[in-house]
């Protein structure tokens, strides 16, 4: 019998075109954890509590390039293993999305799906490379990147780390 936490097959497309809000609009606590990334000069923060649901473990986003095209990237987060990964195409790409999704849990970690192939979250994925990111708090990220945009899920006030005041430190 398989341990239900070790293997839970469930094919879910990644979040596509995530709604991003300006830092001034965020009402979540400065203590809330985020994964921060700067892509094409654009700072972004992804609230980990908003990526904790199985259907939100993968966020496929894109940033505007200096030539006016979009550059796709993916942020992944497994709340069971606390593993974070940010992926970009290995070769410069102006596709609308990376198209990465999740397959649930495999051998105790997040399973990713791309191009009809399955991968453990930290496995090499053909055509992609890892991109620098930082796990920090919203308050710390905001000090370094006050012009950041943020992914706060579908509603930035439905989080247990919700603050009654602005999310600024």
mmCIF file of C-alpha atoms in Angstrom:
data_model
loop_
_atom_site.group_PDB
_atom_site.id
_atom_site.type_symbol
_atom_site.label_atom_id
_atom_site.label_comp_id
_atom_site.label_asym_id
_atom_site.label_seq_id
_atom_site.Cartn_x
_atom_site.Cartn_y
_atom_site.Cartn_z
ATOM 1 C CA UNK A 1 0.000 0.000 0.000
ATOM 2 C CA UNK A 2 1.345 3.442 -0.943
ATOM 3 C CA UNK A 3 1.694 6.147 1.673
ATOM 4 C CA UNK A 4 -0.768 8.873 0.658
ATOM 5 C CA UNK A 5 1.777 11.603 1.452
ATOM 6 C CA UNK A 6 4.439 9.919 -0.675
ATOM 7 C CA UNK A 7 2.431 9.559 -3.902
ATOM 8 C CA UNK A 8 -0.681 11.536 -4.793
ATOM 9 C CA UNK A 9 -1.140 11.638 -8.557
ATOM 10 C CA UNK A 10 -3.171 14.683 -9.560
ATOM 11 C CA UNK A 11 -2.501 16.510 -12.828
ATOM 12 C CA UNK A 12 -2.969 20.250 -12.403
ATOM 13 C CA UNK A 13 -1.927 22.978 -14.812
ATOM 14 C CA UNK A 14 0.250 25.686 -13.301
ATOM 15 C CA UNK A 15 -1.287 29.052 -12.488
ATOM 16 C CA UNK A 16 -1.094 31.002 -15.760
ATOM 17 C CA UNK A 17 -0.990 34.790 -16.031
ATOM 18 C CA UNK A 18 -1.074 35.290 -12.253
ATOM 19 C CA UNK A 19 -2.660 38.446 -10.982
ATOM 20 C CA UNK A 20 0.104 40.681 -9.641
ATOM 21 C CA UNK A 21 -0.488 43.702 -7.464
ATOM 22 C CA UNK A 22 1.696 46.656 -6.586
ATOM 23 C CA UNK A 23 3.514 46.603 -3.252
ATOM 24 C CA UNK A 24 1.348 49.458 -1.933
ATOM 25 C CA UNK A 25 -1.775 47.314 -2.448
ATOM 26 C CA UNK A 26 -0.528 44.312 -0.452
ATOM 27 C CA UNK A 27 -2.265 43.938 2.910
ATOM 28 C CA UNK A 28 -0.482 40.793 4.048
ATOM 29 C CA UNK A 29 1.861 40.800 7.024
ATOM 30 C CA UNK A 30 5.486 41.907 6.561
ATOM 31 C CA UNK A 31 6.359 38.631 8.364
ATOM 32 C CA UNK A 32 4.763 36.474 5.670
ATOM 33 C CA UNK A 33 7.308 34.389 3.733
ATOM 34 C CA UNK A 34 7.851 35.008 0.047
ATOM 35 C CA UNK A 35 10.054 33.787 -2.731
ATOM 36 C CA UNK A 36 11.533 36.845 -4.379
ATOM 37 C CA UNK A 37 12.884 36.955 -7.894
ATOM 38 C CA UNK A 38 14.071 39.685 -10.244
ATOM 39 C CA UNK A 39 13.435 38.782 -13.886
ATOM 40 C CA UNK A 40 14.302 41.194 -16.695
ATOM 41 C CA UNK A 41 14.809 43.883 -14.041
ATOM 42 C CA UNK A 42 11.304 43.393 -12.593
ATOM 43 C CA UNK A 43 11.189 42.417 -8.889
ATOM 44 C CA UNK A 44 8.394 40.014 -7.974
ATOM 45 C CA UNK A 45 7.384 38.365 -4.704
ATOM 46 C CA UNK A 46 5.303 35.188 -4.475
ATOM 47 C CA UNK A 47 3.651 34.605 -1.089
ATOM 48 C CA UNK A 48 4.365 31.019 -0.039
ATOM 49 C CA UNK A 49 1.077 30.627 1.830
ATOM 50 C CA UNK A 50 -0.666 31.422 -1.457
ATOM 51 C CA UNK A 51 1.322 28.664 -3.188
ATOM 52 C CA UNK A 52 0.619 26.026 -0.507
ATOM 53 C CA UNK A 53 -2.488 24.552 -2.118
ATOM 54 C CA UNK A 54 -1.905 21.671 -4.553
ATOM 55 C CA UNK A 55 -3.460 23.672 -7.375
ATOM 56 C CA UNK A 56 -1.154 26.651 -6.724
ATOM 57 C CA UNK A 57 2.272 24.954 -6.280
ATOM 58 C CA UNK A 58 3.319 26.074 -9.764
ATOM 59 C CA UNK A 59 3.034 29.656 -11.019
ATOM 60 C CA UNK A 60 3.891 30.299 -14.663
ATOM 61 C CA UNK A 61 4.617 33.994 -15.024
ATOM 62 C CA UNK A 62 6.313 36.246 -17.529
ATOM 63 C CA UNK A 63 8.216 39.521 -17.450
ATOM 64 C CA UNK A 64 8.483 42.227 -20.070
ATOM 65 C CA UNK A 65 11.872 42.389 -21.779
ATOM 66 C CA UNK A 66 13.735 45.498 -22.910
ATOM 67 C CA UNK A 67 12.609 44.772 -26.496
ATOM 68 C CA UNK A 68 8.931 44.700 -25.503
ATOM 69 C CA UNK A 69 8.516 40.919 -25.644
ATOM 70 C CA UNK A 70 7.579 38.685 -22.740
ATOM 71 C CA UNK A 71 10.018 36.292 -21.100
ATOM 72 C CA UNK A 72 8.424 33.266 -19.381
ATOM 73 C CA UNK A 73 9.514 31.803 -16.049
ATOM 74 C CA UNK A 74 8.077 29.432 -13.468
ATOM 75 C CA UNK A 75 8.081 29.518 -9.670
ATOM 76 C CA UNK A 76 7.495 26.189 -7.887
ATOM 77 C CA UNK A 77 6.927 25.568 -4.177
ATOM 78 C CA UNK A 78 6.318 22.336 -2.281
ATOM 79 C CA UNK A 79 4.861 22.966 1.156
ATOM 80 C CA UNK A 80 5.628 19.367 2.224
ATOM 81 C CA UNK A 81 9.387 19.564 1.606
ATOM 82 C CA UNK A 82 9.756 23.385 1.718
ATOM 83 C CA UNK A 83 11.491 23.157 -1.665
ATOM 84 C CA UNK A 84 11.455 26.189 -3.966
ATOM 85 C CA UNK A 85 12.630 26.325 -7.533
ATOM 86 C CA UNK A 86 12.526 29.031 -10.195
ATOM 87 C CA UNK A 87 12.946 27.887 -13.790
ATOM 88 C CA UNK A 88 13.562 29.769 -17.021
ATOM 89 C CA UNK A 89 14.026 28.469 -20.565
ATOM 90 C CA UNK A 90 17.639 27.389 -21.138
ATOM 91 C CA UNK A 91 17.623 29.338 -24.402
ATOM 92 C CA UNK A 92 16.151 32.827 -24.642
ATOM 93 C CA UNK A 93 12.443 32.382 -25.287
ATOM 94 C CA UNK A 94 9.593 34.753 -25.897
ATOM 95 C CA UNK A 95 6.864 32.150 -25.517
ATOM 96 C CA UNK A 96 3.809 33.207 -23.555
ATOM 97 C CA UNK A 97 4.319 30.504 -20.916
ATOM 98 C CA UNK A 98 6.587 27.685 -19.861
ATOM 99 C CA UNK A 99 3.565 25.388 -19.591
ATOM 100 C CA UNK A 100 4.828 23.602 -16.480
ATOM 101 C CA UNK A 101 2.211 21.946 -14.270
ATOM 102 C CA UNK A 102 2.126 19.659 -11.268
ATOM 103 C CA UNK A 103 1.270 16.011 -10.900
ATOM 104 C CA UNK A 104 0.865 16.038 -7.127
ATOM 105 C CA UNK A 105 3.338 14.229 -4.902
ATOM 106 C CA UNK A 106 5.869 11.624 -6.032
ATOM 107 C CA UNK A 107 8.206 9.870 -3.600
ATOM 108 C CA UNK A 108 7.421 12.485 -0.945
ATOM 109 C CA UNK A 109 8.094 15.552 -3.092
ATOM 110 C CA UNK A 110 6.371 17.701 -5.666
ATOM 111 C CA UNK A 111 6.077 16.172 -9.129
ATOM 112 C CA UNK A 112 6.176 18.463 -12.152
ATOM 113 C CA UNK A 113 4.807 17.885 -15.626
ATOM 114 C CA UNK A 114 6.097 19.447 -18.821
ATOM 115 C CA UNK A 115 5.715 18.393 -22.434
ATOM 116 C CA UNK A 116 3.953 15.152 -21.408
ATOM 117 C CA UNK A 117 6.938 14.179 -19.250
ATOM 118 C CA UNK A 118 7.095 13.803 -15.455
ATOM 119 C CA UNK A 119 9.852 15.084 -13.184
ATOM 120 C CA UNK A 120 10.552 15.348 -9.476
ATOM 121 C CA UNK A 121 10.718 19.018 -8.508
ATOM 122 C CA UNK A 122 14.514 19.116 -8.279
ATOM 123 C CA UNK A 123 15.228 16.889 -11.296
ATOM 124 C CA UNK A 124 16.775 18.470 -14.386
ATOM 125 C CA UNK A 125 14.073 19.406 -16.905
ATOM 126 C CA UNK A 126 15.210 19.429 -20.532
ATOM 127 C CA UNK A 127 15.098 22.947 -21.968
ATOM 128 C CA UNK A 128 15.095 24.720 -18.581
ATOM 129 C CA UNK A 129 17.659 26.056 -16.151
ATOM 130 C CA UNK A 130 17.467 27.252 -12.572
ATOM 131 C CA UNK A 131 17.167 30.972 -11.912
ATOM 132 C CA UNK A 132 18.342 32.867 -8.813
ATOM 133 C CA UNK A 133 15.719 33.562 -6.170
ATOM 134 C CA UNK A 134 15.512 34.406 -2.495
ATOM 135 C CA UNK A 135 13.338 33.032 0.295
ATOM 136 C CA UNK A 136 12.673 35.847 2.724
ATOM 137 C CA UNK A 137 9.862 37.783 4.377
ATOM 138 C CA UNK A 138 7.678 40.299 2.586
ATOM 139 C CA UNK A 139 9.047 43.065 4.820
ATOM 140 C CA UNK A 140 12.688 42.237 4.032
ATOM 141 C CA UNK A 141 11.966 41.872 0.303
ATOM 142 C CA UNK A 142 10.136 45.198 0.278
ATOM 143 C CA UNK A 143 13.103 47.005 1.866
ATOM 144 C CA UNK A 144 15.325 45.789 -0.998
ATOM 145 C CA UNK A 145 12.679 46.105 -3.726
ATOM 146 C CA UNK A 146 10.076 48.778 -2.856
ATOM 147 C CA UNK A 147 8.834 48.753 -6.473
ATOM 148 C CA UNK A 148 8.068 45.024 -6.377
ATOM 149 C CA UNK A 149 4.887 43.456 -7.635
ATOM 150 C CA UNK A 150 3.400 40.575 -5.674
ATOM 151 C CA UNK A 151 1.447 37.394 -6.278
ATOM 152 C CA UNK A 152 -1.011 37.050 -3.423
ATOM 153 C CA UNK A 153 -3.291 34.405 -4.894
ATOM 154 C CA UNK A 154 -6.866 35.226 -5.713
ATOM 155 C CA UNK A 155 -7.433 37.438 -2.669
ATOM 156 C CA UNK A 156 -4.722 39.128 -0.606
ATOM 157 C CA UNK A 157 -6.785 39.201 2.594
ATOM 158 C CA UNK A 158 -7.687 35.494 3.008
ATOM 159 C CA UNK A 159 -4.372 34.520 4.568
ATOM 160 C CA UNK A 160 -3.659 33.634 8.213
ATOM 161 C CA UNK A 161 -0.714 36.059 8.049
ATOM 162 C CA UNK A 162 -3.111 38.862 7.037
ATOM 163 C CA UNK A 163 -2.320 42.190 8.648
ATOM 164 C CA UNK A 164 -4.956 44.785 9.418
ATOM 165 C CA UNK A 165 -2.588 47.485 8.233
ATOM 166 C CA UNK A 166 -0.457 47.916 5.147
ATOM 167 C CA UNK A 167 2.074 45.187 4.485
ATOM 168 C CA UNK A 168 4.900 47.735 4.561
ATOM 169 C CA UNK A 169 7.537 47.247 7.268
#
